[in-house]
Short mmCIF file of C-alpha atoms in Angstrom, two decimals:
data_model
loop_
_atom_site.label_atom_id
_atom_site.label_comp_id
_atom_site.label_asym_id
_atom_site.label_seq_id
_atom_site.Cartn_x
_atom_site.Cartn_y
_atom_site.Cartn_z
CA UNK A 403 43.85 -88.08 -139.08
CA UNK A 404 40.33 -89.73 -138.98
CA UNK A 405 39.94 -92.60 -136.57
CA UNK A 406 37.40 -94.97 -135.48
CA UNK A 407 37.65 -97.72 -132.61
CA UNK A 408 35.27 -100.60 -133.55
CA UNK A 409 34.29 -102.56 -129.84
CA UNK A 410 33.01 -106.13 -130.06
CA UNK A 411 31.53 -107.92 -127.20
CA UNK A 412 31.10 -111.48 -129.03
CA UNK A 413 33.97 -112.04 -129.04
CA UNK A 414 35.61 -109.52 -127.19
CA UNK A 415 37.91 -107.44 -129.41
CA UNK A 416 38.64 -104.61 -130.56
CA UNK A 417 39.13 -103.25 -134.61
CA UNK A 418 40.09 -99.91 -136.29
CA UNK A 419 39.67 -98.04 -139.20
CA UNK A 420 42.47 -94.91 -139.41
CA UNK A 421 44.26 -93.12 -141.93
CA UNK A 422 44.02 -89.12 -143.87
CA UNK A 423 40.64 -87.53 -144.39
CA UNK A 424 42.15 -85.43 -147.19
CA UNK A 425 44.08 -87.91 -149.50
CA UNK A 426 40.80 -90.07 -149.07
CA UNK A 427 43.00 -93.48 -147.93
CA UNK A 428 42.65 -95.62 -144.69
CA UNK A 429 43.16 -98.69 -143.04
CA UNK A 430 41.25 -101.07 -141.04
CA UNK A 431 42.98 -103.23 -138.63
CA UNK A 432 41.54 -106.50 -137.46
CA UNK A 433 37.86 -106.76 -138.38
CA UNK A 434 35.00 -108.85 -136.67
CA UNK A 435 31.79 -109.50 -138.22
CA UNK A 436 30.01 -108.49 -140.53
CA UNK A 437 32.30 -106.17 -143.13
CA UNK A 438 29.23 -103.52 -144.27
CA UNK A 439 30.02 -101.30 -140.74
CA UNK A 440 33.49 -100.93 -141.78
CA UNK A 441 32.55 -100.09 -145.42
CA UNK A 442 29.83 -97.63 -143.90
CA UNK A 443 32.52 -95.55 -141.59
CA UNK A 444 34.86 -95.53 -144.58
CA UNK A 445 32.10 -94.12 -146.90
CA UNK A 446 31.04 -91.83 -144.43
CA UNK A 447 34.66 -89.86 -143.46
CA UNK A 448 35.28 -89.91 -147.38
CA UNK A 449 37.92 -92.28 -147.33
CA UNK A 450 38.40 -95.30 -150.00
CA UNK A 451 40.28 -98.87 -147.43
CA UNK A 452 43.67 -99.60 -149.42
CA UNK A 453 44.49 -101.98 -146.64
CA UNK A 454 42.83 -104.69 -144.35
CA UNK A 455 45.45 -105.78 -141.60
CA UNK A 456 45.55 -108.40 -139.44
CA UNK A 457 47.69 -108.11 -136.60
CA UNK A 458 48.17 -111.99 -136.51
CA UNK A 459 46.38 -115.01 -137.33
CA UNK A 460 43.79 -115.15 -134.83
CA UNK A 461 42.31 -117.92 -132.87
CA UNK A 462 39.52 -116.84 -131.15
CA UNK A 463 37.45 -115.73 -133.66
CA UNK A 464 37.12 -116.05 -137.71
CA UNK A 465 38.71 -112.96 -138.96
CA UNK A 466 36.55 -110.70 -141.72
CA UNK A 467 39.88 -109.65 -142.44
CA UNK A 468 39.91 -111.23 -146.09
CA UNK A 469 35.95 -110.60 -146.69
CA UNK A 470 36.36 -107.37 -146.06
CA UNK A 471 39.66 -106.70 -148.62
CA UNK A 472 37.25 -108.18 -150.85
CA UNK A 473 34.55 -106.14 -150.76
CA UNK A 474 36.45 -103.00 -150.28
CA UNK A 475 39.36 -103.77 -153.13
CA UNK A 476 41.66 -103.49 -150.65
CA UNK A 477 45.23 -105.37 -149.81
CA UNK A 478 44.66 -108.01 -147.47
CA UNK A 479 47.64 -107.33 -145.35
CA UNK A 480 49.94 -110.39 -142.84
CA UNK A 481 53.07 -110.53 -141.74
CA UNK A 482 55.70 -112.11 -144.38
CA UNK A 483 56.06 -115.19 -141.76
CA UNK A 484 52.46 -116.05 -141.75
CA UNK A 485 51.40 -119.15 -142.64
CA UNK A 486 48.80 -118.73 -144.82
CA UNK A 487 47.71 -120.32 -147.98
CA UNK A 488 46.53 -117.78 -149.77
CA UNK A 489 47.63 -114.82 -151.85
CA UNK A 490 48.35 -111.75 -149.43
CA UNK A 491 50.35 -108.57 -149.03
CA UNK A 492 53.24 -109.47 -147.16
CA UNK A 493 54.78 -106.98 -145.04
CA UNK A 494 58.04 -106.99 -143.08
CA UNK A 495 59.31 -105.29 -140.45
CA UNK A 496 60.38 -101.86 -140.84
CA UNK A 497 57.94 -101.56 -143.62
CA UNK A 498 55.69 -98.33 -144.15
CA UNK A 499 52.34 -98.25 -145.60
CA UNK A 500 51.73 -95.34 -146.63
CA UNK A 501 47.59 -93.65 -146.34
CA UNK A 502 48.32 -89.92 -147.59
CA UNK A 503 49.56 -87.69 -144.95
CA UNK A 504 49.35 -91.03 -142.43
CA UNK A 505 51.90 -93.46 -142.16
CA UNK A 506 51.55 -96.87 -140.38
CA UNK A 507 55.00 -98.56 -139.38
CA UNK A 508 55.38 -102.31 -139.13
CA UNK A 509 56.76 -103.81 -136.23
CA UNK A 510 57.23 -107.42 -136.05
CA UNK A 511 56.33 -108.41 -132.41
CA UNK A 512 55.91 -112.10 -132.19
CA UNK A 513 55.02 -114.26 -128.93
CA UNK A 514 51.43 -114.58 -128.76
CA UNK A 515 52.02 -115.62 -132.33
CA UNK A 516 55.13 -115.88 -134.74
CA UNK A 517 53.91 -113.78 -137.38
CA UNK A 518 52.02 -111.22 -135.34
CA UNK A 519 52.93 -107.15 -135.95
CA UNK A 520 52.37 -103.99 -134.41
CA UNK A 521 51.46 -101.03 -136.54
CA UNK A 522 53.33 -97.31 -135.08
CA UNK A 523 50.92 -94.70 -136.69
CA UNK A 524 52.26 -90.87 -137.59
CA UNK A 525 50.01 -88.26 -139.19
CA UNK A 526 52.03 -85.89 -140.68
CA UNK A 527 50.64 -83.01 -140.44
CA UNK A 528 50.54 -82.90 -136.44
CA UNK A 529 54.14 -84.33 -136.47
CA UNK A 530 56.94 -85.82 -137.47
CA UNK A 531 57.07 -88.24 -134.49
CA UNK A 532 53.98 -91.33 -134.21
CA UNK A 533 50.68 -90.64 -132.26
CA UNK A 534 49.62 -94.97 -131.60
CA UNK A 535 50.72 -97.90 -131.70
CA UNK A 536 48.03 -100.65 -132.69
CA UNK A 537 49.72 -103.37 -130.99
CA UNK A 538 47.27 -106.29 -131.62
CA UNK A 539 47.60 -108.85 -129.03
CA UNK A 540 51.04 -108.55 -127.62
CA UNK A 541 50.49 -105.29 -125.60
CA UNK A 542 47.04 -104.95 -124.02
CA UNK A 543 45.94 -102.20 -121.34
CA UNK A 544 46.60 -104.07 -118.39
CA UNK A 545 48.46 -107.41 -119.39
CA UNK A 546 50.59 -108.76 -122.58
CA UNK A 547 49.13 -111.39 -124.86
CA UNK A 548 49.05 -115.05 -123.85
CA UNK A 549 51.78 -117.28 -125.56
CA UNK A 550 51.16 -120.70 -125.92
CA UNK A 551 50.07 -120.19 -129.45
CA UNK A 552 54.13 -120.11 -130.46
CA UNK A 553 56.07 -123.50 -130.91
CA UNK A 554 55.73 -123.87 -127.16
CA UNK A 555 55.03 -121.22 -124.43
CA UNK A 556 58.70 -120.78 -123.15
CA UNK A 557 60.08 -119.85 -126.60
CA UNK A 558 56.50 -117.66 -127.28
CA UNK A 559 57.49 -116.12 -124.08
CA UNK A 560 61.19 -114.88 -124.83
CA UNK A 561 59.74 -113.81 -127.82
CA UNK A 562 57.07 -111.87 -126.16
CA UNK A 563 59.74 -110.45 -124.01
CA UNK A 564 62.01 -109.16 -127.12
CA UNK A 565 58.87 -107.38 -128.37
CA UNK A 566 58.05 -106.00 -125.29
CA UNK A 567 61.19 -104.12 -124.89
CA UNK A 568 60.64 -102.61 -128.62
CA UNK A 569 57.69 -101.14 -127.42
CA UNK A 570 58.78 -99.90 -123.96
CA UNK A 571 61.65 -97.66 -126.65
CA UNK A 572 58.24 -96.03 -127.91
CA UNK A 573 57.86 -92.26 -126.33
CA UNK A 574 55.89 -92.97 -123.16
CA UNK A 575 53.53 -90.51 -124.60
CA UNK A 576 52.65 -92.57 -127.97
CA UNK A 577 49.08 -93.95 -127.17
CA UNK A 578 48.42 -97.92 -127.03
CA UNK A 579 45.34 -99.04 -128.83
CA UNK A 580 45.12 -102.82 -128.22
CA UNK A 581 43.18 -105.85 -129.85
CA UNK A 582 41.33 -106.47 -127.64
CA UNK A 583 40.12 -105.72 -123.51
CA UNK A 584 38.63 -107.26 -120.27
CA UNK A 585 36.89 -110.67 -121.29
CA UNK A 586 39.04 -111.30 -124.06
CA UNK A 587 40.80 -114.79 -123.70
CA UNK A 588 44.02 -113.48 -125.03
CA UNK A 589 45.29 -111.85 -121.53
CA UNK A 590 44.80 -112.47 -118.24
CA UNK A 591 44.75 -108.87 -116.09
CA UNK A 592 43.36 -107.05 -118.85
CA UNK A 593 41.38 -103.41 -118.32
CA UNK A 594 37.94 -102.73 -119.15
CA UNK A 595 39.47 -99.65 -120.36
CA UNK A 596 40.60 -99.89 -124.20
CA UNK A 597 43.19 -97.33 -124.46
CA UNK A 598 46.39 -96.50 -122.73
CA UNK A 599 50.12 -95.39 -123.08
CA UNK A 600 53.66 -96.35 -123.16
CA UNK A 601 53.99 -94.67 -120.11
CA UNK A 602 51.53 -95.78 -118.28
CA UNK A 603 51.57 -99.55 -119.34
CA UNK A 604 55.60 -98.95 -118.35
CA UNK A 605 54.30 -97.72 -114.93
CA UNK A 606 51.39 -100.04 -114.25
CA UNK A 607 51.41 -103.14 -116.16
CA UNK A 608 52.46 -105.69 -114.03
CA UNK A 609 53.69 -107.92 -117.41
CA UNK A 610 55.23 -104.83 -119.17
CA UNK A 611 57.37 -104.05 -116.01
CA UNK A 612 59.49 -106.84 -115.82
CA UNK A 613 62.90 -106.23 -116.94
CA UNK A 614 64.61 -109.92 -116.32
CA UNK A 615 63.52 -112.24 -119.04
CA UNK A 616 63.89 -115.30 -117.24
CA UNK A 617 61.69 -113.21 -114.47
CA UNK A 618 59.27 -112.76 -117.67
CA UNK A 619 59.46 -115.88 -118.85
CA UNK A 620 58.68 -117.76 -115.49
CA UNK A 621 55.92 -115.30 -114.99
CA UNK A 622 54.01 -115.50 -118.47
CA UNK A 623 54.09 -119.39 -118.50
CA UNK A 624 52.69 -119.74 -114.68
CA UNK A 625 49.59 -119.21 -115.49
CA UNK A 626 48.30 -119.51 -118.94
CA UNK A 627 45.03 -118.80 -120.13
CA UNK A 628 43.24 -121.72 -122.09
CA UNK A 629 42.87 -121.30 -125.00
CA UNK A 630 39.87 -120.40 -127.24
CA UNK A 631 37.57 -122.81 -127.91
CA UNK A 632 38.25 -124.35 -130.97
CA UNK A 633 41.45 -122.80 -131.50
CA UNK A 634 43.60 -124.95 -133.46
CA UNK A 635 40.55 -125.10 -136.25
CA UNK A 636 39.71 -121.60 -135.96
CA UNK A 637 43.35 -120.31 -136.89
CA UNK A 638 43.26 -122.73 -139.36
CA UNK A 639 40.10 -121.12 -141.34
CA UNK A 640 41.71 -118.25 -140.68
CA UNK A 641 45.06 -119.42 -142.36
CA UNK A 642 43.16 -120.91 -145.25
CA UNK A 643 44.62 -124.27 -144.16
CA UNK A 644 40.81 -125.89 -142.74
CA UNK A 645 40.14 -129.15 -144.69
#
């Protein structure tokens, strides 16, 4: 398993690239920027990108997501839900992409979005059972993903709450590597720290703790983080939908 964390500031986020030094094939999840860093770590580990994922169709920032598939030759990798209009890989849940002796599971998780995943990650040849979960913006270290981006923020929050209890079934030790950390826009109690795990998001995550979904619900929607500047037109480049 070869993995890199990639930490932005500008906007605050976070991106990976991951998969099996010796079968030469990764991933790289939600890229910011410019694409050549991503293409650099890739060259460097010996590994060719068959995949560009993004978690969702983001709003706070313009994904390189596409760019990057681009320059790479790489599948540019959504949800089947999303709404976007152009040609992509669509995915469902359940769905395994495979990157050698890696494997990166699909888990639908909407709520901060309707089309956003989570990717459970295995290398084989430490075990049979997965190592992370890249969970994008619906599990952060600290907080779960804001949800007014859904038809309204009630519905994105029952949502949020069915794919929160997906994720608590995860071993508490499978590590949580999130989409993003403190200063993001996307959460509200969110760590400085950009890693965790089931267990301790179970333990100490205020948002991940509740049980009651009407509890959830009535929490997530008191006190909503506004929203991105620019949102609505941002997703919308993002979607390929921007007049």
């Amino acid at each position: 398993m070869i993995l890199r964390q990639f930490l932005h500031t500008d906007p605050v986020a976070v991106s990976y690239l991951f998969g099996c030094g010796g079968k030469a094939s990764a991933a790289v999840v939600d890229p910011v920027g410019d694409v050549q860093p991503y293409l650099d770590a890739a060259n460097a580990t010996g590994m060719r990108i068959l995949y560009v994922i993004d978690t969702h169709i983001h709003a706070d920032h313009v994904s390189a997501g596409r760019a990057l598939a681009q320059a790479a030759g790489a599948d540019y990798v959504l949800h089947e839900s999303a709404a976007a209009d152009f040609p992509f890989r669509r995915v469902k849940d359940g769905e395994v992409l495979e990157l050698g002796n890696v494997t990166a599971q699909v888990m639908h998780t909407p709520g901060h979005t309707p089309e956003h995943i989570a990717l459970l990650v295995t290398d084989r040849t430490r075990a049979s059972e997965p190592w992370f979960v890249l969970t994008g913006h619906t599990l952060m270290v600290g907080d779960l993903g804001r949800t007014e981006l859904a038809s309204s923020a009630e519905d994105g929050a029952r949502s949020l709450f069915s794919s929160a209890q997906r994720l608590k079934d995860l071993p508490d030790h499978v590590e949580v590597l999130p989409g993003a950390f403190s200063g993001s826009v996307c959460g509200r109690a969110l760590s400085g720290k950009p890693t965790s795990t089931i267990g301790f998001e179970k333990r100490f995550n205020k948002a991940f703790r509740i049980g009651d979904e009407d509890e959830f619900v009535a929490a997530m929607v008191a006190d909503i983080p506004p929203p991105p500047p620019d949102a609505a037109r941002t997703r919308a480049l993002n979607a390929g939908t921007a007049p």
